[in-house]
Each structure stands twice: as structure tokens, then as C-alpha cells.
mmCIF file of C-alpha atoms in Angstrom:
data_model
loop_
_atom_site.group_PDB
_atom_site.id
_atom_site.type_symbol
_atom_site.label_atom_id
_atom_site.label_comp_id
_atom_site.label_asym_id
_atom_site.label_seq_id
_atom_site.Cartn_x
_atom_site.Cartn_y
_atom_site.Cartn_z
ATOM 1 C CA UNK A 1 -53.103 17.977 -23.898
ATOM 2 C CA UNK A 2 -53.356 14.468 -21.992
ATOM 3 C CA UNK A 3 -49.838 13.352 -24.146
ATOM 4 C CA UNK A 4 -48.026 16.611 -22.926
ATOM 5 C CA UNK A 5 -49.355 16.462 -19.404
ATOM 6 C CA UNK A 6 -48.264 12.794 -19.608
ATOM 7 C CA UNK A 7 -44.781 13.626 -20.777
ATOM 8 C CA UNK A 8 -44.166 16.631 -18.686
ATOM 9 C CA UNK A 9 -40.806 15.360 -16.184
ATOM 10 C CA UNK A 10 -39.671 12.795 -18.505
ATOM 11 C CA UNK A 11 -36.419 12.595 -19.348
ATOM 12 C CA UNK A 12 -35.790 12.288 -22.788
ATOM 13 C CA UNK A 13 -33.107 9.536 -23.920
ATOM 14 C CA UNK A 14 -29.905 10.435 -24.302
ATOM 15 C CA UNK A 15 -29.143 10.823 -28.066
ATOM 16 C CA UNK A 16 -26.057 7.985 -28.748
ATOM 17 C CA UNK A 17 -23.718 8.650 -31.698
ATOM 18 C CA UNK A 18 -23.481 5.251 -33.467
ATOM 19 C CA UNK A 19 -19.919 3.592 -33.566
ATOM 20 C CA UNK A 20 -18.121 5.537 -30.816
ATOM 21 C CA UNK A 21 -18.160 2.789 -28.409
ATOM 22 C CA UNK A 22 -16.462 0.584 -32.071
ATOM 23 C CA UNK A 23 -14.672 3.176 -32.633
ATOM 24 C CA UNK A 24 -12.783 2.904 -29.119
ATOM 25 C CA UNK A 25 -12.739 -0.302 -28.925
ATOM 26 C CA UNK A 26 -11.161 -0.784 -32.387
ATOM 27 C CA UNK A 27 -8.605 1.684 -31.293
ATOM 28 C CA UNK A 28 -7.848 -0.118 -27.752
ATOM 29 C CA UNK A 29 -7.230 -2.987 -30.105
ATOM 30 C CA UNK A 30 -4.759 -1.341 -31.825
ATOM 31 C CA UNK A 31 -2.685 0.048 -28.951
ATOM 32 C CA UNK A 32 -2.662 -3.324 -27.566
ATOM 33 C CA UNK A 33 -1.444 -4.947 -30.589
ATOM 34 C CA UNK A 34 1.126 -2.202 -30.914
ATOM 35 C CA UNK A 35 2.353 -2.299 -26.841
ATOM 36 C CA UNK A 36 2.362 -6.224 -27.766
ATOM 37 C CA UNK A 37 4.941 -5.534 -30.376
ATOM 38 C CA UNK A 38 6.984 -3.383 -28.974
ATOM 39 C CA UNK A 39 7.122 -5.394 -26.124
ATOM 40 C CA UNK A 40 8.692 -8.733 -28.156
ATOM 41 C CA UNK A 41 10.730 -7.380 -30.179
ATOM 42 C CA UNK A 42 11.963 -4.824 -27.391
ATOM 43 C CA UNK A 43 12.786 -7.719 -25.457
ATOM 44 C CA UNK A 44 14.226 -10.105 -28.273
ATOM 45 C CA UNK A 45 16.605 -6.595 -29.159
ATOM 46 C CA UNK A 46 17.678 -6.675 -25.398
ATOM 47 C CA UNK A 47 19.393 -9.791 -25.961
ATOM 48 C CA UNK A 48 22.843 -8.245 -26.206
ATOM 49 C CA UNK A 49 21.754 -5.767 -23.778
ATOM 50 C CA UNK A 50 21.165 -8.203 -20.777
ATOM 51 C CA UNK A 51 24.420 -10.576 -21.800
ATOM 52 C CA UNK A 52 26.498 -7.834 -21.696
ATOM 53 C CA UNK A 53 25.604 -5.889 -18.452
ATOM 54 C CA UNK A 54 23.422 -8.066 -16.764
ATOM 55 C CA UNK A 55 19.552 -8.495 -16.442
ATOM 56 C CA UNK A 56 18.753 -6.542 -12.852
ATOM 57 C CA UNK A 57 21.278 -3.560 -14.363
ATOM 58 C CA UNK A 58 19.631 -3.744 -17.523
ATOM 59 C CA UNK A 59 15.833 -3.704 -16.176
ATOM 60 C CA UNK A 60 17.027 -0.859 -13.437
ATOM 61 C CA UNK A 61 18.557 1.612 -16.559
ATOM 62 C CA UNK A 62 14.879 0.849 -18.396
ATOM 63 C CA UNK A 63 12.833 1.242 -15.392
ATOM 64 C CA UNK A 64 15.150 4.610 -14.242
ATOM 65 C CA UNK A 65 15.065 5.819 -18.083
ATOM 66 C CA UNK A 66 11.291 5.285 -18.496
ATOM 67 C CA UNK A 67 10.111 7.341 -15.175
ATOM 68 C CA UNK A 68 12.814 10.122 -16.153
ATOM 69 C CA UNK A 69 11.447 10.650 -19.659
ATOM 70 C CA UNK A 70 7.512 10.309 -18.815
ATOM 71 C CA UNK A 71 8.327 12.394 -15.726
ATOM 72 C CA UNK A 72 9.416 15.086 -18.009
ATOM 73 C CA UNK A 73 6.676 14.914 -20.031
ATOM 74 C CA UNK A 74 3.989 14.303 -17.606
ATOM 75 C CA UNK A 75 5.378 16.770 -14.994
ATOM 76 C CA UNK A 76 3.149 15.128 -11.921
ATOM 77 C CA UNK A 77 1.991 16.850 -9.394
ATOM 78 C CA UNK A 78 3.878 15.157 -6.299
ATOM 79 C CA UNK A 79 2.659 16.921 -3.255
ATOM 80 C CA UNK A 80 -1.033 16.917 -4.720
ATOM 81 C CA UNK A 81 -2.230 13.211 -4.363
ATOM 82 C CA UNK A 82 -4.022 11.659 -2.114
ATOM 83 C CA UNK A 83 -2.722 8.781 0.359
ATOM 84 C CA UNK A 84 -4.775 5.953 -1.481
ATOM 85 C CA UNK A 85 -3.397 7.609 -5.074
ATOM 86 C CA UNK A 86 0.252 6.965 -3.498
ATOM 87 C CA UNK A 87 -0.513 3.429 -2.231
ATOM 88 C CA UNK A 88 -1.820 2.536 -5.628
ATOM 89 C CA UNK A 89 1.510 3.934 -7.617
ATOM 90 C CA UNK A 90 3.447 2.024 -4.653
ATOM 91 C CA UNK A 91 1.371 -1.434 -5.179
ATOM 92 C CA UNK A 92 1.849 -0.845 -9.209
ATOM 93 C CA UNK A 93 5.253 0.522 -9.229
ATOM 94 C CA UNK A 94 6.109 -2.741 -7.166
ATOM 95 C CA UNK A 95 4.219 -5.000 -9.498
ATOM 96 C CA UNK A 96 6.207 -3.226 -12.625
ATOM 97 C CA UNK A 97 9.410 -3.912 -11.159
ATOM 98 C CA UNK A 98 9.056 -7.088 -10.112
ATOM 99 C CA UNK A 99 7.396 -8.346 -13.388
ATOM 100 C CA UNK A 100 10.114 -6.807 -15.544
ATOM 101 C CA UNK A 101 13.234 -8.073 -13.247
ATOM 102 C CA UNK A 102 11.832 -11.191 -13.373
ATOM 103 C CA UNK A 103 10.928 -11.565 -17.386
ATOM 104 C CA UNK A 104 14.598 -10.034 -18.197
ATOM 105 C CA UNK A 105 16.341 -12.860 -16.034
ATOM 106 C CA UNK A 106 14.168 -15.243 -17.534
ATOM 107 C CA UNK A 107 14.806 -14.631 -21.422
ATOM 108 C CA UNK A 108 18.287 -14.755 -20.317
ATOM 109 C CA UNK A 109 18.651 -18.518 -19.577
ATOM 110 C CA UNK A 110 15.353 -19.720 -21.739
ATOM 111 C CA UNK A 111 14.398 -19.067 -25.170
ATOM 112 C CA UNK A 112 12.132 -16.204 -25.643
ATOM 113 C CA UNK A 113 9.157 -18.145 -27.488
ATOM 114 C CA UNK A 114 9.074 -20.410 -23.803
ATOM 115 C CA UNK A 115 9.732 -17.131 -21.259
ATOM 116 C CA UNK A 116 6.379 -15.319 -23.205
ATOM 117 C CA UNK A 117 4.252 -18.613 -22.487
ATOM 118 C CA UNK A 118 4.913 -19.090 -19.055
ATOM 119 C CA UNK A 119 4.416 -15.616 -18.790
ATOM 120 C CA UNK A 120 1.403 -15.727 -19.924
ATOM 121 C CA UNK A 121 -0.015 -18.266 -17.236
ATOM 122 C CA UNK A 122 -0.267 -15.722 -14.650
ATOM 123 C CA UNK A 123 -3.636 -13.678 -16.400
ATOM 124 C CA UNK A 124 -4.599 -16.430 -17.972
ATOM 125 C CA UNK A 125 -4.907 -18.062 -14.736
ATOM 126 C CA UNK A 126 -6.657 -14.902 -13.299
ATOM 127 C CA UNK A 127 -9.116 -14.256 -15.883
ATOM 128 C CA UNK A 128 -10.071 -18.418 -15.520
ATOM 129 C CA UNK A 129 -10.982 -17.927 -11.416
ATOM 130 C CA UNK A 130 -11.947 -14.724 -11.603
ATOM 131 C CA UNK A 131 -15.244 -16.577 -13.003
ATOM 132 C CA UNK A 132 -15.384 -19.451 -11.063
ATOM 133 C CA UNK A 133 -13.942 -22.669 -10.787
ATOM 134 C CA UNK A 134 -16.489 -25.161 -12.855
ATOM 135 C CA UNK A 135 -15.723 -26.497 -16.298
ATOM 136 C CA UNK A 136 -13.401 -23.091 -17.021
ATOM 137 C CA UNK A 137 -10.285 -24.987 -15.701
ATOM 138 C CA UNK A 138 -9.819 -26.927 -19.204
ATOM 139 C CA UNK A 139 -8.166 -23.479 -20.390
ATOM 140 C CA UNK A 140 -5.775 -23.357 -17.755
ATOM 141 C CA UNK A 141 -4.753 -27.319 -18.617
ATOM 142 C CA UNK A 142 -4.884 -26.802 -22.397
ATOM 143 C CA UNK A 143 -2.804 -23.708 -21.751
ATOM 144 C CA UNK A 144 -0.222 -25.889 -19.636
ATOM 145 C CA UNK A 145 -0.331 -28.812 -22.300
ATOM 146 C CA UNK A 146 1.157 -25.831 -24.850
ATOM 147 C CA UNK A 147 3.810 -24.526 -22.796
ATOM 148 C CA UNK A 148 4.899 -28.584 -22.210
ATOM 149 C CA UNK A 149 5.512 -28.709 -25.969
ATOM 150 C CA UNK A 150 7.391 -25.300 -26.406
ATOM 151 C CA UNK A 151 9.777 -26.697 -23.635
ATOM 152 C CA UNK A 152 10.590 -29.724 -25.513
ATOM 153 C CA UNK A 153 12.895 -29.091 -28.841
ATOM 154 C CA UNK A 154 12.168 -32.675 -30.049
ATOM 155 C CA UNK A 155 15.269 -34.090 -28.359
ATOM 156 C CA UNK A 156 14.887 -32.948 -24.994
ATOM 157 C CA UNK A 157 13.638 -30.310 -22.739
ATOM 158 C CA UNK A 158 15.101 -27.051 -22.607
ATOM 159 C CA UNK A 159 15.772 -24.329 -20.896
ATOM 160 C CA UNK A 160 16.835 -24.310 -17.109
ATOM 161 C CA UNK A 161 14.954 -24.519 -13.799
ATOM 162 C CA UNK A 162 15.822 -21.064 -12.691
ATOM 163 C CA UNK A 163 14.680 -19.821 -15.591
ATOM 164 C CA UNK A 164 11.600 -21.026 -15.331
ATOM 165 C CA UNK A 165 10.888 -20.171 -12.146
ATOM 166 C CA UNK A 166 11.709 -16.513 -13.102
ATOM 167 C CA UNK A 167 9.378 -16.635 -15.588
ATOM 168 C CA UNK A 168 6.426 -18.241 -13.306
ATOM 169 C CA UNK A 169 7.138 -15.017 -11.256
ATOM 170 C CA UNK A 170 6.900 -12.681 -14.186
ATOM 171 C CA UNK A 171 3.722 -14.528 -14.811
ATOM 172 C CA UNK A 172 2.101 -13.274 -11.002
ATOM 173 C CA UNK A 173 3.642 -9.977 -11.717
ATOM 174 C CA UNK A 174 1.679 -9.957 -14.910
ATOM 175 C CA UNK A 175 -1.589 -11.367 -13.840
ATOM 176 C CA UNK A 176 -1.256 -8.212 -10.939
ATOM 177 C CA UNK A 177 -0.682 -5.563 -13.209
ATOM 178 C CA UNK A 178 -3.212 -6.366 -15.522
ATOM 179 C CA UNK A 179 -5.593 -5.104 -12.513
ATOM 180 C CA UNK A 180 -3.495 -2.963 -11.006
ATOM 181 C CA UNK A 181 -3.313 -0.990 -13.839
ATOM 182 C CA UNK A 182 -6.533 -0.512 -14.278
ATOM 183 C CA UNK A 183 -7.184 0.688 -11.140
ATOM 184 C CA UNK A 184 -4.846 2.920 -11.630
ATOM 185 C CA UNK A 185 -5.931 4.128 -14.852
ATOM 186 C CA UNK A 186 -8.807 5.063 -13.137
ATOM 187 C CA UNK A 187 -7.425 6.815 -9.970
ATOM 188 C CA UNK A 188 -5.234 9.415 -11.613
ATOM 189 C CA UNK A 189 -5.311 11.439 -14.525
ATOM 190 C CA UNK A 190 -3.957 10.903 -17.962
ATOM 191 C CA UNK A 191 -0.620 9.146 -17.754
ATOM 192 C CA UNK A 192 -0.546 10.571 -13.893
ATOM 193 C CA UNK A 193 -0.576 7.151 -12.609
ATOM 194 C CA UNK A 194 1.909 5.682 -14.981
ATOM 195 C CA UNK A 195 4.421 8.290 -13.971
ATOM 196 C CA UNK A 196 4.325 7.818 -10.720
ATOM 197 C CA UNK A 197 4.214 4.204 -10.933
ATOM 198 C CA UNK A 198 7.211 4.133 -12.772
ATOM 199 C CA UNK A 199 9.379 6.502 -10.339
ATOM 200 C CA UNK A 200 8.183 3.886 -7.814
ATOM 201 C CA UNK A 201 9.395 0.662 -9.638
ATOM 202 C CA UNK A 202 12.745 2.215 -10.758
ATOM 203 C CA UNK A 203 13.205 2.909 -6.636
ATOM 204 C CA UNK A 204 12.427 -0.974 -5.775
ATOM 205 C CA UNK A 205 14.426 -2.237 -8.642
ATOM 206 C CA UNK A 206 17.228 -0.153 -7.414
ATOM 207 C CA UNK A 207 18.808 -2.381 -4.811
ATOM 208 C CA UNK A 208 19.389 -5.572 -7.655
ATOM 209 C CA UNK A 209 19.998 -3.274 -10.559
ATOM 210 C CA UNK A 210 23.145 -1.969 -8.525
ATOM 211 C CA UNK A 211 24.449 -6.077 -8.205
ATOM 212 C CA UNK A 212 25.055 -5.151 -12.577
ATOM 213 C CA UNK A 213 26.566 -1.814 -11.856
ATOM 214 C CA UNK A 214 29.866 -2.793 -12.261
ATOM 215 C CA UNK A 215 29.644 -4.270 -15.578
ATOM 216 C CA UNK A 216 27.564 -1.092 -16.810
ATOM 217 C CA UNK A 217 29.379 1.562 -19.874
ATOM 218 C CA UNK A 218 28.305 5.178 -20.388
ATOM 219 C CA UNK A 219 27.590 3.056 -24.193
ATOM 220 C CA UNK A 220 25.613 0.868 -22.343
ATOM 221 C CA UNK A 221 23.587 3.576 -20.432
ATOM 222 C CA UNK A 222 22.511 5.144 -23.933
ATOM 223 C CA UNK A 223 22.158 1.934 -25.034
ATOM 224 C CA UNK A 224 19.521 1.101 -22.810
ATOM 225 C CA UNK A 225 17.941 4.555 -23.008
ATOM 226 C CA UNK A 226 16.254 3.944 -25.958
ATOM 227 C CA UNK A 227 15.684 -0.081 -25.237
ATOM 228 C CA UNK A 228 13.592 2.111 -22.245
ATOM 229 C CA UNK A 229 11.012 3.546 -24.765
ATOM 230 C CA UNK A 230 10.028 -0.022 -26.617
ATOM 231 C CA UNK A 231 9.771 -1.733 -23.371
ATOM 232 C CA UNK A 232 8.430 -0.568 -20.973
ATOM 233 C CA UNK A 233 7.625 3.181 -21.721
ATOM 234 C CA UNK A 234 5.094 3.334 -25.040
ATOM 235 C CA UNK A 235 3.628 -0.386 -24.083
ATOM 236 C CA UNK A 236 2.873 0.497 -20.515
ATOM 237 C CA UNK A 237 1.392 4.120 -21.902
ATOM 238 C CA UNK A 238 -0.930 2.097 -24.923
ATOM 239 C CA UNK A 239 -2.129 -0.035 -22.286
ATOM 240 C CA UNK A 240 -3.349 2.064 -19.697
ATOM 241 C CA UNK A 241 -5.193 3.832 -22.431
ATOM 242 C CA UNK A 242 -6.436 0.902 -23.954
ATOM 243 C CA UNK A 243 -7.607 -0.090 -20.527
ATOM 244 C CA UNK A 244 -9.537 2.531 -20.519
ATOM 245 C CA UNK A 245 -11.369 2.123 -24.088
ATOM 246 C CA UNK A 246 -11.880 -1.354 -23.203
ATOM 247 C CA UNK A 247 -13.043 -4.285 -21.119
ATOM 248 C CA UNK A 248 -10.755 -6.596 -19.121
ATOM 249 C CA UNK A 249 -11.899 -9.788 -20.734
ATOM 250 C CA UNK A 250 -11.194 -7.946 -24.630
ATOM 251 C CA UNK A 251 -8.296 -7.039 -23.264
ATOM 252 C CA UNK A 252 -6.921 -10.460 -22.037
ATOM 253 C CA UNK A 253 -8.088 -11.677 -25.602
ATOM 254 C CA UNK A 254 -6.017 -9.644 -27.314
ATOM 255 C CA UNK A 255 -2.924 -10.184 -24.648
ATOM 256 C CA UNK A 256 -3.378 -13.939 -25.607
ATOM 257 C CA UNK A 257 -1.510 -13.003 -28.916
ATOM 258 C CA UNK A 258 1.968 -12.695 -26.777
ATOM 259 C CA UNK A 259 2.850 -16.008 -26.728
ATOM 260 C CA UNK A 260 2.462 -16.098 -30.729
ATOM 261 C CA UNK A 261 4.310 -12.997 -30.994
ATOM 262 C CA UNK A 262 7.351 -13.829 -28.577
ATOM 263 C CA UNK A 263 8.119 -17.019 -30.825
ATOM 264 C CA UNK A 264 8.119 -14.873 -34.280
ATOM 265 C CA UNK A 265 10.205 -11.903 -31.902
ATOM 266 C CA UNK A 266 12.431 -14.785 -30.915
ATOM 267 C CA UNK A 267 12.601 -16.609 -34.478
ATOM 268 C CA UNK A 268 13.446 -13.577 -36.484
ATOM 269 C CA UNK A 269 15.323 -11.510 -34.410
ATOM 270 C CA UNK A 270 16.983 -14.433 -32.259
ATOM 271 C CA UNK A 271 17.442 -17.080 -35.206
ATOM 272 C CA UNK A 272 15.693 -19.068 -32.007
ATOM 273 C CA UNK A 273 14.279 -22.184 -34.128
ATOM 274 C CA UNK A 274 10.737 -23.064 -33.762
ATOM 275 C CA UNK A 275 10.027 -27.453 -33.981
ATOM 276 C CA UNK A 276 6.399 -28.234 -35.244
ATOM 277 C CA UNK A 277 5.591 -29.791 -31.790
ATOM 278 C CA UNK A 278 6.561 -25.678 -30.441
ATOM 279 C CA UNK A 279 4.160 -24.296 -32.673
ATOM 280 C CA UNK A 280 1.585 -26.652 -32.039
ATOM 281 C CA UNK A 281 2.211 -25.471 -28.444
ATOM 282 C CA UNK A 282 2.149 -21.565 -29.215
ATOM 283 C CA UNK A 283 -1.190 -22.310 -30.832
ATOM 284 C CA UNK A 284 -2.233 -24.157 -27.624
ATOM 285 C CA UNK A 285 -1.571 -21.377 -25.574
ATOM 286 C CA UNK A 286 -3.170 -18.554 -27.859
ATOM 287 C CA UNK A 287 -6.429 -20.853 -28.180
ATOM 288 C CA UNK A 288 -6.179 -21.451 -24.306
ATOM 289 C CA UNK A 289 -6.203 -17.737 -23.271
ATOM 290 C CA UNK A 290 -8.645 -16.617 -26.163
ATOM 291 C CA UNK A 291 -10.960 -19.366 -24.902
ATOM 292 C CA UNK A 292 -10.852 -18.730 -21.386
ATOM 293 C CA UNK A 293 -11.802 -14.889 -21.524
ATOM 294 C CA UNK A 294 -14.275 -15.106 -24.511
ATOM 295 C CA UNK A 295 -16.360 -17.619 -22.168
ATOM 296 C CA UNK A 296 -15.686 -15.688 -18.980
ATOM 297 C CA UNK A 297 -17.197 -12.606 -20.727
#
């Protein structure tokens, strides 16, 4: 009697079914490692893409194609969300375009392998601060050590300064997303967000994507249509669900595979050559951004 009177108004545990948090985490891993792929070797296949009609034309058909298709799919209600649910697909849908103008323009005047690294800086760079300045900053400088040695081909330094500096902006774009998109993930429903986001970018990238127009061909247009769905329709779709099976900090270690990725999407697809000082830099960069999330965990 005293043990029931004792228990009476407890609540009993909840019952947990072993190896569903694994489980989801296993398959966030996999959608990431799929969205990474897609994106490389999207991007290394754009090549002839971007030469022949341009970078901004070539990122506004994507962008355009992308919200069109997920639009149809999704179907989201427009006139149903909420002011901060529109400022959210406005900040993302910004983000998105300006990342992916950016990184297009970029891999057109530097080699792919280079373009990812750089890229990479931006969430690397976020994920180090986010935890504090301290001893953490050693990732950021072994991370900047690596890209040094994928910009030098053994005889000199490559690539040019514009370049560059388009992909240091794809690299804030990047570092932005990777939160905005969580946020996101969280403030709408299904791909909801993602849809809307999209409709948004394809808007702002409207304006530079019109400076190509001229050089644009209804075999271009198709072209690009299905360029649209590897980048940046299924990896932007894997990752907003992995974001949501997974942590931030698993999420940037698996994103610090990129870099490794665009120099094998660049050396096979591209015939870009890789010296042994660039792939001492790739692997720079990949320990650099695995190092500074696993210790900001």
C-alpha cells in the first residue's frame, strides 16, 4: 500500500525505441553525402553550361527552374503564411541567390577544386566563433594554410582575383544559409519553406540573370532545366531534411567533405589536375573543418 500511495501522480518514463535517434542520424548522413554529390558534380557538369551562356543567366534558369518544379510539387499555400514565415523565405531566398550567383561566377575563372575551398571558409568560420574565440582559431588558420596550397599549381598561383573574391562571397552566402535554413526548416512545413525560398531567390537573381539573356537558346533553357534538379533542387531538399534529423555541428562535419569532393568533381569530370602540394591542401581543409565542429560540439 505505502509503494502505490507513493507512486500514485508519477509519471512513468517515456518508453524510447532504441536506434531511432541512429537511425536518423545515419540517414541525415546520407542525404548530406548525397546533396554533397550532386552538388560537385552538378557544378563541374555546368562547365559548358556557364561558358556558353553566361554564369548570372545560367544560375537565374536553375534558380527559375528549381522554384517552378518544387512549386508544382509542393503547391504552397501563398496567402496562408504568416509575416515572419515571409521574412524568413525573403532572408533565405536572398541568401540562395546570392550564394549560387556568386559560386557559378567563381568556378568560371578558378578551378573548381580552389572555388569549393574558399567556399568552404564561410561555415567553417561560423561554426569556429560561434563557440568562442580561444584556442578554436587554429582551425580557421590550418583551414587557410590548405586553401594557400590548392592556389599554387607548383609553378605559380592560379586562378584570378575576381574569382576569388566571388568565391569569398559564396563563402558568407554559405555560412548564412547553413542557419538560415534551419530556421527555416523549422518555420514551415515539409519542403514549404524551400519552395518559397526558392520563388524568392529566382526573383532577386532576376535582374543579373537578364545581363546573359542574350546569349541564352531554347537548347540552352532545357539544358539548364535538368542542371536545375542536381544543383540546387534535390541538394537544397536533402539538406533541409537532414537539418532536421541532425545537429548543426554533425552537419558541418559532414559539409567538411566538399572541398575533397570538388577536387575529385573537378579532376574527373574537368581533367582539372591535382599537384601533391593541392592535395595536401584539400586534406588541410577537410581536417580543418572536421576539427573545428567536432571540438565545438
Amino acid at each position: 500500500m505505502a509503494t502505490a500511495h507513493a507512486n500514485e501522480g508519477t509519471v512513468p518514463p517515456t518508453p524510447t525505441v532504441p536506434g531511432i535517434g541512429t537511425t536518423a542520424a545515419l540517414t541525415g548522413g546520407l542525404m548530406c553525402l548525397l546533396s554533397m554529390s550532386s552538388v560537385q558534380f552538378g557544378s563541374a557538369l555546368s562547365a559548358p553550361a556557364i561558358a556558353a551562356y553566361g554564369p548570372f543567366g545560367t544560375t537565374w534558369l536553375r534558380l527559375a527552374w528549381a522554384a517552378f518544379m518544387l512549386a508544382i510539387i509542393v503547391r504552397p499555400p501563398i496567402l496562408r503564411y504568416t509575416p515572419a514565415q515571409w521574412r524568413m523565405a525573403g532572408l533565405l531566398g536572398a541568401c540562395m541567390a546570392g550564394m549560387t550567383l556568386c559560386f557559378f561566377a567563381a568556378i568560371e575563372r578558378i578551378p573548381l577544386g580552389l572555388a569549393v575551398a574558399i567556399d568552404f571558409l564561410g561555415p567553417l568560420a561560423v561554426a569556429t566563433f560561434a563557440f568562442g574565440l580561444g584556442w578554436r582559431l587554429v582551425w580557421p588558420l590550418i583551414a587557410a594554410g590548405g586553401v594557400l596550397l590548392l592556389a599554387h599549381d607548383g609553378n605559380g598561383w592560379i586562378g584570378d582575383t575576381t574569382g576569388v573574391l566571388f568565391a569569398f562571397g559564396a563563402a558568407t552566402g554559405w555560412g548564412l544559409y547553413i542557419v538560415l535554413m534551419k530556421k527555416a526548416g523549422n518555420a514551415f512545413e515539409g519542403l514549404q519553406g524551400l519552395s518559397m525560398s526558392l520563388i524568392v531567390a529566382a526573383i532577386v537573381a532576376t535582374p543579373f540573370g537578364l545581363i546573359d539573356a542574350p546569349r541564352m537558346t531554347a537548347e540552352g533553357v532545357v539544358t539548364i532545366a535538368g542542371l536545375a534538379l542536381l544543383v540546387p533542387l534535390i541538394p537544397y531538399a536533402l539538406e533541409m531534411i537532414a537539418l532536421r534529423r541532425m545537429s548543426t555541428s554533425s552537419f558541418g562535419i559532414l559539409m567538411s567533405l566538399e572541398p575533397a569532393l570538388g577536387a575529385l568533381a573537378g579532376f574527373l569530370v574537368l581533367s582539372q589536375p591535382m599537384t601533391a602540394l593541392q592535395i595536401m591542401g584539400t586534406v588541410l581543409v577537410v581536417a580543418a573543418s572536421a576539427g573545428a565542429t567536432a571540438t565545438g560540439r
